C-alpha cells in the first residue's frame, strides 16, 4: 500500500511514461499499468522473455506514486481501456471486485492448474481475495512487500559504542527484538556525534497527505494489540480500535517521534526515509522492503554497513508488520483479456518467479521463497521472509479511501501536531470509521 512515493527516491531511475518492449506496436500488444519505481524497471526486463515466448508485445504505463492511485482508479472507474493488466494496490481489491473492474480468476486458475496454495498465504489474502478469507480470486500475487527496518551495522559494531550501550542498558547493542529495545537504541543514537557528524535515532513514517503516518503507526499498533474489529462481530470497533493496548501503542509511536527523529521529520514517508538513511542521518530506518535492494547497493551506506531486521515485538510478545505489495489483475474493460491471461499464466511460472526475484522484484511464490538457497540469496532475504510471516493489512473495503483519510488526520493531529491524547485520537477514529460503514449500510 503505497500511494504517495516521491520521485526523489534516488534508488535507480524510474520509468515515468509509456514504455514499449517491442519497437513496433501491433494489435495484440498488451499495456500493463503500475507505479514508476525500481520493481517496474525489473518487470520491463523480465517481460522481454514473455514477448520472446509468445510474440505478444508489452507496453507499460508507469505513473509516479504521487499520482498512481488517482490516475488508475479514475481509469478503472471510467471503464477505460488503457490498461489490459494492472498491478493495483492491495486496498483496491474490494472496490475493484465489487465494482466489476477486475476479471475474476477462479475459472482461469482451475483451467491452468494455478493453485493459490502455491503462494505465500498472507499475499493471497492481501492481494488476491475478496471477500477476505474466501476462495474468490481477483489477482495473482505479484509484488510482495512489507514494512521492516534497516540499521547502520557499522555504527552498531563500533567497540566504544558497544561498551557505552552495554553499561547504560545492560544488553548488547544489536538489532532490537522488542519495541522497548528499539526506543532505547534510538535514544542512544539521538544527537550523537559519529565520524564528526550529528546523527539521530530513527526515521519513521509521519506523512499526512496520503497514507504514510497510517502505515507507520499501524506497523507499531499491531504489535501492541490493536484490532480493527471484534473477531466475532464484523465492524464492531468499540473496545478494539480504541482498546487500552491500542492507546499504549499510539502513545509509544508519538514518544518515538518526539524523542528520536531527525529535524524536519514531520511529513516523512518512503522517499524521505530513504534520503535520511542514505545521507547518514539516522541509525535506524522504517521502510518497505522494496527499498532494500537499492540501499544494499548504495556505496555510502550499503554493503557491510547496512543490516536488516523485522518489525519488533510489542509488550505482550505479539509481533506483526504492515503489509505492502500488490497483485496483478486483468482489467475487465480490456479487449485483450485472452492475451492478458496468457501473461498471468507466464508470470506464475516458477522459473519466471525466480528470475523476478533475481532482478529485484519480490516473488510471492512458495517454490522461490522456501527454496533452501533463498535466505542466502540476498542479505535482506531472511528478514523479508521473517516479515512476510507476520503481516497484517489496513482495511481493503471498497470505502478504504475515507477510512484511510480518517486515520491520516487522527494520527497526524496527535503524533505530530500534539493535539489531544492517544485515547482521543482512537475514540475519534472509531467514530469516523463507524460513520463510513453506516453510510455503506454495513452497520
GROMACS .gro file of N, CA and C in nm, residues 319-418:
model
  300
  319UNK      N    1   0.374  -0.988   1.762
  319UNK     CA    2   0.464  -0.935   1.659
  319UNK      C    3   0.396  -0.940   1.523
  320UNK      N    4   0.373  -0.822   1.468
  320UNK     CA    5   0.311  -0.810   1.336
  320UNK      C    6   0.382  -0.699   1.259
  321UNK      N    7   0.356  -0.694   1.129
  321UNK     CA    8   0.413  -0.590   1.044
  321UNK      C    9   0.312  -0.550   0.939
  322UNK      N   10   0.320  -0.425   0.896
  322UNK     CA   11   0.226  -0.373   0.797
  322UNK      C   12   0.257  -0.428   0.658
  323UNK      N   13   0.157  -0.489   0.597
  323UNK     CA   14   0.170  -0.544   0.463
  323UNK      C   15   0.174  -0.433   0.359
  324UNK      N   16   0.260  -0.449   0.260
  324UNK     CA   17   0.258  -0.365   0.141
  324UNK      C   18   0.233  -0.456   0.022
  325UNK      N   19   0.276  -0.414  -0.095
  325UNK     CA   20   0.273  -0.501  -0.210
  325UNK      C   21   0.141  -0.501  -0.286
  326UNK      N   22   0.143  -0.575  -0.397
  326UNK     CA   23   0.031  -0.571  -0.490
  326UNK      C   24   0.014  -0.704  -0.564
  327UNK      N   25  -0.106  -0.722  -0.618
  327UNK     CA   26  -0.135  -0.833  -0.708
  327UNK      C   27  -0.154  -0.783  -0.849
  328UNK      N   28  -0.144  -0.873  -0.945
  328UNK     CA   29  -0.164  -0.836  -1.086
  328UNK      C   30  -0.300  -0.888  -1.132
  329UNK      N   31  -0.377  -0.801  -1.194
  329UNK     CA   32  -0.514  -0.833  -1.234
  329UNK      C   33  -0.535  -0.807  -1.382
  330UNK      N   34  -0.635  -0.876  -1.438
  330UNK     CA   35  -0.680  -0.848  -1.574
  330UNK      C   36  -0.796  -0.751  -1.566
  331UNK      N   37  -0.787  -0.642  -1.640
  331UNK     CA   38  -0.891  -0.540  -1.636
  331UNK      C   39  -1.011  -0.586  -1.720
  332UNK      N   40  -1.129  -0.578  -1.662
  332UNK     CA   41  -1.248  -0.633  -1.727
  332UNK      C   42  -1.288  -0.554  -1.851
  333UNK      N   43  -1.238  -0.431  -1.865
  333UNK     CA   44  -1.274  -0.348  -1.980
  333UNK      C   45  -1.179  -0.366  -2.097
  334UNK      N   46  -1.077  -0.448  -2.080
  334UNK     CA   47  -0.979  -0.474  -2.186
  334UNK      C   48  -1.040  -0.558  -2.297
  335UNK      N   49  -1.001  -0.527  -2.421
  335UNK     CA   50  -1.042  -0.608  -2.535
  335UNK      C   51  -0.944  -0.722  -2.560
  336UNK      N   52  -0.843  -0.733  -2.477
  336UNK     CA   53  -0.736  -0.832  -2.500
  336UNK      C   54  -0.720  -0.924  -2.379
  337UNK      N   55  -0.833  -0.964  -2.322
  337UNK     CA   56  -0.827  -1.043  -2.200
  337UNK      C   57  -0.758  -1.177  -2.219
  338UNK      N   58  -0.777  -1.239  -2.335
  338UNK     CA   59  -0.715  -1.369  -2.360
  338UNK      C   60  -0.562  -1.359  -2.354
  339UNK      N   61  -0.507  -1.256  -2.417
  339UNK     CA   62  -0.362  -1.236  -2.413
  339UNK      C   63  -0.316  -1.195  -2.274
  340UNK      N   64  -0.398  -1.117  -2.206
  340UNK     CA   65  -0.362  -1.075  -2.070
  340UNK      C   66  -0.355  -1.196  -1.977
  341UNK      N   67  -0.446  -1.290  -1.996
  341UNK     CA   68  -0.444  -1.412  -1.915
  341UNK      C   69  -0.320  -1.497  -1.946
  342UNK      N   70  -0.275  -1.491  -2.071
  342UNK     CA   71  -0.150  -1.561  -2.105
  342UNK      C   72  -0.033  -1.504  -2.025
  343UNK      N   73  -0.035  -1.373  -2.006
  343UNK     CA   74   0.071  -1.310  -1.926
  343UNK      C   75   0.064  -1.357  -1.781
  344UNK      N   76  -0.056  -1.364  -1.726
  344UNK     CA   77  -0.073  -1.412  -1.588
  344UNK      C   78  -0.019  -1.554  -1.575
  345UNK      N   79  -0.054  -1.641  -1.672
  345UNK     CA   80  -0.006  -1.779  -1.669
  345UNK      C   81   0.147  -1.782  -1.674
  346UNK      N   82   0.204  -1.704  -1.762
  346UNK     CA   83   0.351  -1.698  -1.776
  346UNK      C   84   0.415  -1.647  -1.647
  347UNK      N   85   0.359  -1.543  -1.589
  347UNK     CA   86   0.418  -1.481  -1.471
  347UNK      C   87   0.414  -1.575  -1.350
  348UNK      N   88   0.318  -1.667  -1.348
  348UNK     CA   89   0.305  -1.759  -1.235
  348UNK      C   90   0.406  -1.873  -1.239
  349UNK      N   91   0.479  -1.885  -1.350
  349UNK     CA   92   0.575  -1.994  -1.366
  349UNK      C   93   0.692  -1.981  -1.268
  350UNK      N   94   0.737  -2.093  -1.215
  350UNK     CA   95   0.844  -2.091  -1.114
  350UNK      C   96   0.972  -2.026  -1.165
  351UNK      N   97   1.014  -2.062  -1.286
  351UNK     CA   98   1.139  -2.005  -1.340
  351UNK      C   99   1.128  -1.855  -1.359
  352UNK      N  100   1.010  -1.810  -1.402
  352UNK     CA  101   0.988  -1.665  -1.418
  352UNK      C  102   0.992  -1.596  -1.283
  353UNK      N  103   0.931  -1.657  -1.183
  353UNK     CA  104   0.930  -1.600  -1.049
  353UNK      C  105   1.070  -1.596  -0.989
  354UNK      N  106   1.150  -1.697  -1.015
  354UNK     CA  107   1.289  -1.697  -0.965
  354UNK      C  108   1.368  -1.584  -1.030
  355UNK      N  109   1.347  -1.563  -1.159
  355UNK     CA  110   1.416  -1.452  -1.227
  355UNK      C  111   1.366  -1.318  -1.177
  356UNK      N  112   1.237  -1.309  -1.149
  356UNK     CA  113   1.176  -1.186  -1.094
  356UNK      C  114   1.249  -1.145  -0.965
  357UNK      N  115   1.273  -1.243  -0.876
  357UNK     CA  116   1.347  -1.216  -0.753
  357UNK      C  117   1.490  -1.171  -0.784
  358UNK      N  118   1.554  -1.237  -0.878
  358UNK     CA  119   1.694  -1.205  -0.908
  358UNK      C  120   1.710  -1.067  -0.968
  359UNK      N  121   1.604  -1.017  -1.033
  359UNK     CA  122   1.610  -0.884  -1.095
  359UNK      C  123   1.574  -0.771  -0.998
  360UNK      N  124   1.524  -0.806  -0.881
  360UNK     CA  125   1.489  -0.703  -0.784
  360UNK      C  126   1.342  -0.696  -0.749
  361UNK      N  127   1.259  -0.783  -0.810
  361UNK     CA  128   1.120  -0.794  -0.768
  361UNK      C  129   1.110  -0.885  -0.647
  362UNK      N  130   0.996  -0.884  -0.580
  362UNK     CA  131   0.977  -0.968  -0.462
  362UNK      C  132   0.873  -1.074  -0.493
  363UNK      N  133   0.921  -1.195  -0.520
  363UNK     CA  134   0.832  -1.306  -0.552
  363UNK      C  135   0.748  -1.346  -0.431
  364UNK      N  136   0.625  -1.391  -0.459
  364UNK     CA  137   0.536  -1.443  -0.354
  364UNK      C  138   0.517  -1.593  -0.367
  365UNK      N  139   0.591  -1.656  -0.457
  365UNK     CA  140   0.574  -1.799  -0.484
  365UNK      C  141   0.652  -1.882  -0.383
  366UNK      N  142   0.583  -1.976  -0.319
  366UNK     CA  143   0.649  -2.059  -0.217
  366UNK      C  144   0.773  -2.130  -0.272
  367UNK      N  145   0.765  -2.177  -0.396
  367UNK     CA  146   0.877  -2.250  -0.454
  367UNK      C  147   1.003  -2.166  -0.462
  368UNK      N  148   0.987  -2.034  -0.467
  368UNK     CA  149   1.102  -1.944  -0.469
  368UNK      C  150   1.146  -1.910  -0.328
  369UNK      N  151   1.053  -1.862  -0.246
  369UNK     CA  152   1.093  -1.810  -0.114
  369UNK      C  153   1.120  -1.920  -0.013
  370UNK      N  154   1.071  -2.042  -0.041
  370UNK     CA  155   1.100  -2.153   0.050
  370UNK      C  156   1.214  -2.241   0.001
  371UNK      N  157   1.275  -2.201  -0.108
  371UNK     CA  158   1.393  -2.272  -0.157
  371UNK      C  159   1.503  -2.260  -0.051
  372UNK      N  160   1.573  -2.370  -0.018
  372UNK     CA  161   1.678  -2.364   0.085
  372UNK      C  162   1.785  -2.259   0.058
  373UNK      N  163   1.803  -2.225  -0.070
  373UNK     CA  164   1.905  -2.127  -0.105
  373UNK      C  165   1.856  -1.982  -0.091
  374UNK      N  166   1.725  -1.964  -0.071
  374UNK     CA  167   1.670  -1.828  -0.072
  374UNK      C  168   1.727  -1.739   0.037
  375UNK      N  169   1.734  -1.782   0.164
  375UNK     CA  170   1.781  -1.691   0.269
  375UNK      C  171   1.921  -1.634   0.243
  376UNK      N  172   2.004  -1.709   0.173
  376UNK     CA  173   2.140  -1.661   0.145
  376UNK      C  174   2.151  -1.589   0.012
  377UNK      N  175   2.039  -1.577  -0.060
  377UNK     CA  176   2.045  -1.518  -0.194
  377UNK      C  177   2.067  -1.367  -0.191
  378UNK      N  178   2.025  -1.303  -0.083
  378UNK     CA  179   2.047  -1.159  -0.063
  378UNK      C  180   2.060  -1.134   0.087
  379UNK      N  181   2.134  -1.030   0.128
  379UNK     CA  182   2.150  -1.003   0.271
  379UNK      C  183   2.018  -0.976   0.343
  380UNK      N  184   1.916  -0.933   0.268
  380UNK     CA  185   1.787  -0.898   0.329
  380UNK      C  186   1.682  -1.007   0.309
  381UNK      N  187   1.718  -1.118   0.246
  381UNK     CA  188   1.619  -1.221   0.212
  381UNK      C  189   1.555  -1.281   0.337
  382UNK      N  190   1.634  -1.313   0.438
  382UNK     CA  191   1.578  -1.375   0.559
  382UNK      C  192   1.484  -1.278   0.632
  383UNK      N  193   1.522  -1.151   0.636
  383UNK     CA  194   1.435  -1.052   0.701
  383UNK      C  195   1.304  -1.037   0.625
  384UNK      N  196   1.310  -1.045   0.493
  384UNK     CA  197   1.187  -1.042   0.412
  384UNK      C  198   1.097  -1.160   0.448
  385UNK      N  199   1.155  -1.279   0.457
  385UNK     CA  200   1.077  -1.397   0.495
  385UNK      C  201   1.016  -1.382   0.634
  386UNK      N  202   1.098  -1.339   0.730
  386UNK     CA  203   1.050  -1.322   0.867
  386UNK      C  204   0.937  -1.220   0.873
  387UNK      N  205   0.949  -1.116   0.793
  387UNK     CA  206   0.850  -1.009   0.796
  387UNK      C  207   0.719  -1.050   0.730
  388UNK      N  208   0.729  -1.122   0.617
  388UNK     CA  209   0.608  -1.164   0.548
  388UNK      C  210   0.529  -1.267   0.628
  389UNK      N  211   0.595  -1.328   0.726
  389UNK     CA  212   0.526  -1.427   0.810
  389UNK      C  213   0.442  -1.362   0.920
  390UNK      N  214   0.452  -1.230   0.936
  390UNK     CA  215   0.383  -1.164   1.048
  390UNK      C  216   0.296  -1.046   1.002
  391UNK      N  217   0.253  -1.047   0.876
  391UNK     CA  218   0.187  -0.928   0.822
  391UNK      C  219   0.041  -0.915   0.863
  392UNK      N  220  -0.002  -0.789   0.870
  392UNK     CA  221  -0.143  -0.752   0.876
  392UNK      C  222  -0.161  -0.637   0.778
  393UNK      N  223  -0.287  -0.615   0.736
  393UNK     CA  224  -0.310  -0.507   0.640
  393UNK      C  225  -0.423  -0.418   0.686
  394UNK      N  226  -0.423  -0.298   0.633
  394UNK     CA  227  -0.529  -0.199   0.655
  394UNK      C  228  -0.657  -0.248   0.587
  395UNK      N  229  -0.768  -0.182   0.620
  395UNK     CA  230  -0.896  -0.214   0.558
  395UNK      C  231  -0.881  -0.224   0.405
  396UNK      N  232  -0.936  -0.329   0.345
  396UNK     CA  233  -0.941  -0.340   0.199
  396UNK      C  234  -1.084  -0.321   0.149
  397UNK      N  235  -1.165  -0.257   0.229
  397UNK     CA  236  -1.305  -0.233   0.195
  397UNK      C  237  -1.316  -0.142   0.072
  398UNK      N  238  -1.426  -0.153  -0.002
  398UNK     CA  239  -1.446  -0.061  -0.114
  398UNK      C  240  -1.436   0.086  -0.073
  399UNK      N  241  -1.471   0.117   0.052
  399UNK     CA  242  -1.462   0.255   0.102
  399UNK      C  243  -1.330   0.281   0.175
  400UNK      N  244  -1.222   0.214   0.131
  400UNK     CA  245  -1.096   0.229   0.205
  400UNK      C  246  -1.046   0.373   0.203
  401UNK      N  247  -1.078   0.450   0.098
  401UNK     CA  248  -1.024   0.587   0.089
  401UNK      C  249  -1.068   0.676   0.206
  402UNK      N  250  -1.199   0.685   0.236
  402UNK     CA  251  -1.237   0.766   0.353
  402UNK      C  252  -1.190   0.705   0.485
  403UNK      N  253  -1.178   0.571   0.491
  403UNK     CA  254  -1.123   0.508   0.612
  403UNK      C  255  -0.979   0.553   0.633
  404UNK      N  256  -0.904   0.558   0.525
  404UNK     CA  257  -0.764   0.600   0.531
  404UNK      C  258  -0.751   0.749   0.562
  405UNK      N  259  -0.834   0.830   0.500
  405UNK     CA  260  -0.829   0.974   0.526
  405UNK      C  261  -0.854   1.005   0.673
  406UNK      N  262  -0.943   0.928   0.734
  406UNK     CA  263  -0.973   0.948   0.876
  406UNK      C  264  -0.852   0.915   0.963
  407UNK      N  265  -0.788   0.802   0.938
  407UNK     CA  266  -0.673   0.764   1.021
  407UNK      C  267  -0.556   0.859   0.998
  408UNK      N  268  -0.539   0.905   0.875
  408UNK     CA  269  -0.431   1.000   0.848
  408UNK      C  270  -0.446   1.127   0.933
  409UNK      N  271  -0.567   1.178   0.936
  409UNK     CA  272  -0.591   1.301   1.013
  409UNK      C  273  -0.577   1.276   1.163
  410UNK      N  274  -0.642   1.171   1.213
  410UNK     CA  275  -0.639   1.145   1.358
  410UNK      C  276  -0.496   1.119   1.406
  411UNK      N  277  -0.421   1.038   1.333
  411UNK     CA  278  -0.285   1.004   1.377
  411UNK      C  279  -0.192   1.125   1.367
  412UNK      N  280  -0.201   1.199   1.258
  412UNK     CA  281  -0.110   1.313   1.241
  412UNK      C  282  -0.140   1.423   1.343
  413UNK      N  283  -0.269   1.447   1.365
  413UNK     CA  284  -0.305   1.550   1.463
  413UNK      C  285  -0.248   1.519   1.601
  414UNK      N  286  -0.249   1.391   1.638
  414UNK     CA  287  -0.197   1.354   1.771
  414UNK      C  288  -0.045   1.339   1.770
  415UNK      N  289   0.008   1.257   1.683
  415UNK     CA  290   0.151   1.224   1.688
  415UNK      C  291   0.238   1.344   1.655
  416UNK      N  292   0.207   1.414   1.549
  416UNK     CA  293   0.292   1.523   1.501
  416UNK      C  294   0.249   1.658   1.557
  417UNK      N  295   0.119   1.687   1.548
  417UNK     CA  296   0.072   1.819   1.593
  417UNK      C  297   0.050   1.826   1.743
  418UNK      N  298   0.047   1.711   1.813
  418UNK     CA  299   0.034   1.712   1.958
  418UNK      C  300  -0.103   1.749   2.008
   0.00000   0.00000   0.00000
